[in-house]
């Protein structure tokens, strides 16, 4: 890059010493930009890794909760069945207590 800058400077009539100084400054600026870009990449990778670890931790917690949720769902289903059974048994007892002939006497 320095040689190209020197050749360009000679072609446009600049003094070679000035061209070399300018090329060296441009090279230093490009190197500084590269260093900053590498830092930005490292920061971005670290952030991605942090987010990935957070997601893995969330997944682990959800996996731990899964059996508890399944047990709650199972108990709720059992409770629903028990309630339905009790309601049906209560209706059956009411029909029996009412003499059993409540539906046939209109007219």
PDB file of C-alpha atoms in Angstrom:
ATOM      1  CA  UNK A   1       0.000   0.000   0.000  1.00  0.00           C
ATOM      2  CA  UNK A   2       2.868   2.357   0.783  1.00  0.00           C
ATOM      3  CA  UNK A   3       4.541   1.667  -2.581  1.00  0.00           C
ATOM      4  CA  UNK A   4       1.279   2.318  -4.422  1.00  0.00           C
ATOM      5  CA  UNK A   5       0.808   5.610  -2.594  1.00  0.00           C
ATOM      6  CA  UNK A   6       4.378   6.646  -3.416  1.00  0.00           C
ATOM      7  CA  UNK A   7       3.913   5.725  -7.083  1.00  0.00           C
ATOM      8  CA  UNK A   8       0.658   7.698  -7.209  1.00  0.00           C
ATOM      9  CA  UNK A   9       2.265  10.708  -5.529  1.00  0.00           C
ATOM     10  CA  UNK A  10       5.116  10.672  -8.066  1.00  0.00           C
ATOM     11  CA  UNK A  11       2.637  10.400 -10.916  1.00  0.00           C
ATOM     12  CA  UNK A  12       0.694  13.459  -9.758  1.00  0.00           C
ATOM     13  CA  UNK A  13       3.870  15.406  -9.068  1.00  0.00           C
ATOM     14  CA  UNK A  14       4.094  15.329  -5.256  1.00  0.00           C
ATOM     15  CA  UNK A  15       7.431  15.048  -3.566  1.00  0.00           C
ATOM     16  CA  UNK A  16       8.166  11.386  -2.696  1.00  0.00           C
ATOM     17  CA  UNK A  17       8.928  12.232   0.937  1.00  0.00           C
ATOM     18  CA  UNK A  18       5.496  13.778   1.405  1.00  0.00           C
ATOM     19  CA  UNK A  19       3.887  10.784  -0.267  1.00  0.00           C
ATOM     20  CA  UNK A  20       5.673   8.380   2.057  1.00  0.00           C
ATOM     21  CA  UNK A  21       4.589  10.388   5.110  1.00  0.00           C
ATOM     22  CA  UNK A  22       0.997  10.457   3.864  1.00  0.00           C
ATOM     23  CA  UNK A  23       1.087   6.748   3.047  1.00  0.00           C
ATOM     24  CA  UNK A  24       2.483   5.896   6.458  1.00  0.00           C
ATOM     25  CA  UNK A  25      -0.240   7.978   8.117  1.00  0.00           C
ATOM     26  CA  UNK A  26      -2.867   6.250   5.998  1.00  0.00           C
ATOM     27  CA  UNK A  27      -1.413   2.864   6.923  1.00  0.00           C
ATOM     28  CA  UNK A  28      -1.488   3.759  10.633  1.00  0.00           C
ATOM     29  CA  UNK A  29      -5.097   4.934  10.306  1.00  0.00           C
ATOM     30  CA  UNK A  30      -6.047   1.720   8.508  1.00  0.00           C
ATOM     31  CA  UNK A  31      -4.316  -0.345  11.188  1.00  0.00           C
ATOM     32  CA  UNK A  32      -6.127   1.570  13.934  1.00  0.00           C
ATOM     33  CA  UNK A  33      -9.433   0.965  12.141  1.00  0.00           C
ATOM     34  CA  UNK A  34      -8.623  -2.730  11.889  1.00  0.00           C
ATOM     35  CA  UNK A  35      -7.850  -2.857  15.620  1.00  0.00           C
ATOM     36  CA  UNK A  36     -11.147  -1.105  16.422  1.00  0.00           C
ATOM     37  CA  UNK A  37     -13.043  -3.452  14.103  1.00  0.00           C
ATOM     38  CA  UNK A  38     -11.455  -6.468  15.799  1.00  0.00           C
ATOM     39  CA  UNK A  39     -12.462  -5.065  19.197  1.00  0.00           C
ATOM     40  CA  UNK A  40     -16.027  -4.570  17.973  1.00  0.00           C
ATOM     41  CA  UNK A  41     -16.118  -8.142  16.692  1.00  0.00           C
ATOM     42  CA  UNK A  42     -14.858  -9.461  20.059  1.00  0.00           C
ATOM     43  CA  UNK A  43     -17.471  -7.412  21.919  1.00  0.00           C
ATOM     44  CA  UNK A  44     -20.236  -8.645  19.606  1.00  0.00           C
ATOM     45  CA  UNK A  45     -19.119 -12.260  20.004  1.00  0.00           C
ATOM     46  CA  UNK A  46     -19.027 -11.888  23.783  1.00  0.00           C
ATOM     47  CA  UNK A  47     -22.556 -10.452  23.745  1.00  0.00           C
ATOM     48  CA  UNK A  48     -23.781 -13.307  21.552  1.00  0.00           C
ATOM     49  CA  UNK A  49     -22.208 -15.810  23.922  1.00  0.00           C
ATOM     50  CA  UNK A  50     -23.827 -14.104  26.908  1.00  0.00           C
ATOM     51  CA  UNK A  51     -27.248 -14.222  25.221  1.00  0.00           C
ATOM     52  CA  UNK A  52     -26.750 -17.862  24.278  1.00  0.00           C
ATOM     53  CA  UNK A  53     -25.882 -18.718  27.884  1.00  0.00           C
ATOM     54  CA  UNK A  54     -29.008 -16.867  29.061  1.00  0.00           C
ATOM     55  CA  UNK A  55     -31.165 -18.853  26.638  1.00  0.00           C
ATOM     56  CA  UNK A  56     -29.603 -22.117  27.763  1.00  0.00           C
ATOM     57  CA  UNK A  57     -30.293 -21.189  31.393  1.00  0.00           C
ATOM     58  CA  UNK A  58     -33.925 -20.340  30.564  1.00  0.00           C
ATOM     59  CA  UNK A  59     -34.296 -23.644  28.738  1.00  0.00           C
ATOM     60  CA  UNK A  60     -32.820 -25.522  31.705  1.00  0.00           C
ATOM     61  CA  UNK A  61     -35.251 -23.835  34.112  1.00  0.00           C
ATOM     62  CA  UNK A  62     -38.185 -24.631  31.833  1.00  0.00           C
ATOM     63  CA  UNK A  63     -37.071 -28.260  31.631  1.00  0.00           C
ATOM     64  CA  UNK A  64     -36.964 -28.361  35.436  1.00  0.00           C
ATOM     65  CA  UNK A  65     -40.493 -26.939  35.643  1.00  0.00           C
ATOM     66  CA  UNK A  66     -41.935 -29.317  33.045  1.00  0.00           C
ATOM     67  CA  UNK A  67     -42.543 -32.287  35.408  1.00  0.00           C
ATOM     68  CA  UNK A  68     -44.177 -29.970  37.944  1.00  0.00           C
ATOM     69  CA  UNK A  69     -46.478 -28.525  35.304  1.00  0.00           C
ATOM     70  CA  UNK A  70     -47.365 -32.007  34.056  1.00  0.00           C
ATOM     71  CA  UNK A  71     -48.203 -33.060  37.613  1.00  0.00           C
ATOM     72  CA  UNK A  72     -50.388 -29.965  38.094  1.00  0.00           C
ATOM     73  CA  UNK A  73     -52.178 -30.720  34.817  1.00  0.00           C
ATOM     74  CA  UNK A  74     -52.705 -34.347  35.843  1.00  0.00           C
ATOM     75  CA  UNK A  75     -54.102 -33.327  39.245  1.00  0.00           C
ATOM     76  CA  UNK A  76     -56.403 -30.751  37.653  1.00  0.00           C
ATOM     77  CA  UNK A  77     -57.744 -33.404  35.259  1.00  0.00           C
ATOM     78  CA  UNK A  78     -58.347 -35.793  38.169  1.00  0.00           C
ATOM     79  CA  UNK A  79     -60.121 -33.026  40.094  1.00  0.00           C
ATOM     80  CA  UNK A  80     -62.312 -32.250  37.074  1.00  0.00           C
ATOM     81  CA  UNK A  81     -63.243 -35.917  36.732  1.00  0.00           C
ATOM     82  CA  UNK A  82     -64.030 -36.161  40.457  1.00  0.00           C
ATOM     83  CA  UNK A  83     -66.217 -33.043  40.281  1.00  0.00           C
ATOM     84  CA  UNK A  84     -68.096 -34.368  37.230  1.00  0.00           C
ATOM     85  CA  UNK A  85     -68.593 -37.716  38.926  1.00  0.00           C
ATOM     86  CA  UNK A  86     -69.915 -36.049  42.098  1.00  0.00           C
ATOM     87  CA  UNK A  87     -72.320 -33.887  40.089  1.00  0.00           C
ATOM     88  CA  UNK A  88     -73.633 -36.950  38.243  1.00  0.00           C
ATOM     89  CA  UNK A  89     -73.986 -38.890  41.512  1.00  0.00           C
ATOM     90  CA  UNK A  90     -75.817 -35.933  43.081  1.00  0.00           C
ATOM     91  CA  UNK A  91     -78.264 -35.782  40.170  1.00  0.00           C
ATOM     92  CA  UNK A  92     -78.764 -39.531  40.461  1.00  0.00           C
ATOM     93  CA  UNK A  93     -79.525 -39.220  44.194  1.00  0.00           C
ATOM     94  CA  UNK A  94     -81.980 -36.377  43.526  1.00  0.00           C
ATOM     95  CA  UNK A  95     -83.829 -38.487  40.955  1.00  0.00           C
ATOM     96  CA  UNK A  96     -83.984 -41.391  43.373  1.00  0.00           C
ATOM     97  CA  UNK A  97     -85.164 -39.192  46.229  1.00  0.00           C
ATOM     98  CA  UNK A  98     -87.847 -37.666  44.046  1.00  0.00           C
ATOM     99  CA  UNK A  99     -89.512 -41.007  43.468  1.00  0.00           C
ATOM    100  CA  UNK A 100     -88.111 -41.785  40.070  1.00  0.00           C
ATOM    101  CA  UNK A 101     -91.271 -40.789  38.152  1.00  0.00           C
ATOM    102  CA  UNK A 102     -90.771 -37.106  37.616  1.00  0.00           C
ATOM    103  CA  UNK A 103     -90.740 -37.161  33.818  1.00  0.00           C
ATOM    104  CA  UNK A 104     -93.941 -38.947  32.922  1.00  0.00           C
ATOM    105  CA  UNK A 105     -96.898 -37.227  34.538  1.00  0.00           C
ATOM    106  CA  UNK A 106     -98.096 -34.337  32.337  1.00  0.00           C
ATOM    107  CA  UNK A 107    -101.290 -35.288  30.912  1.00  0.00           C
TER     108      UNK A 107
END
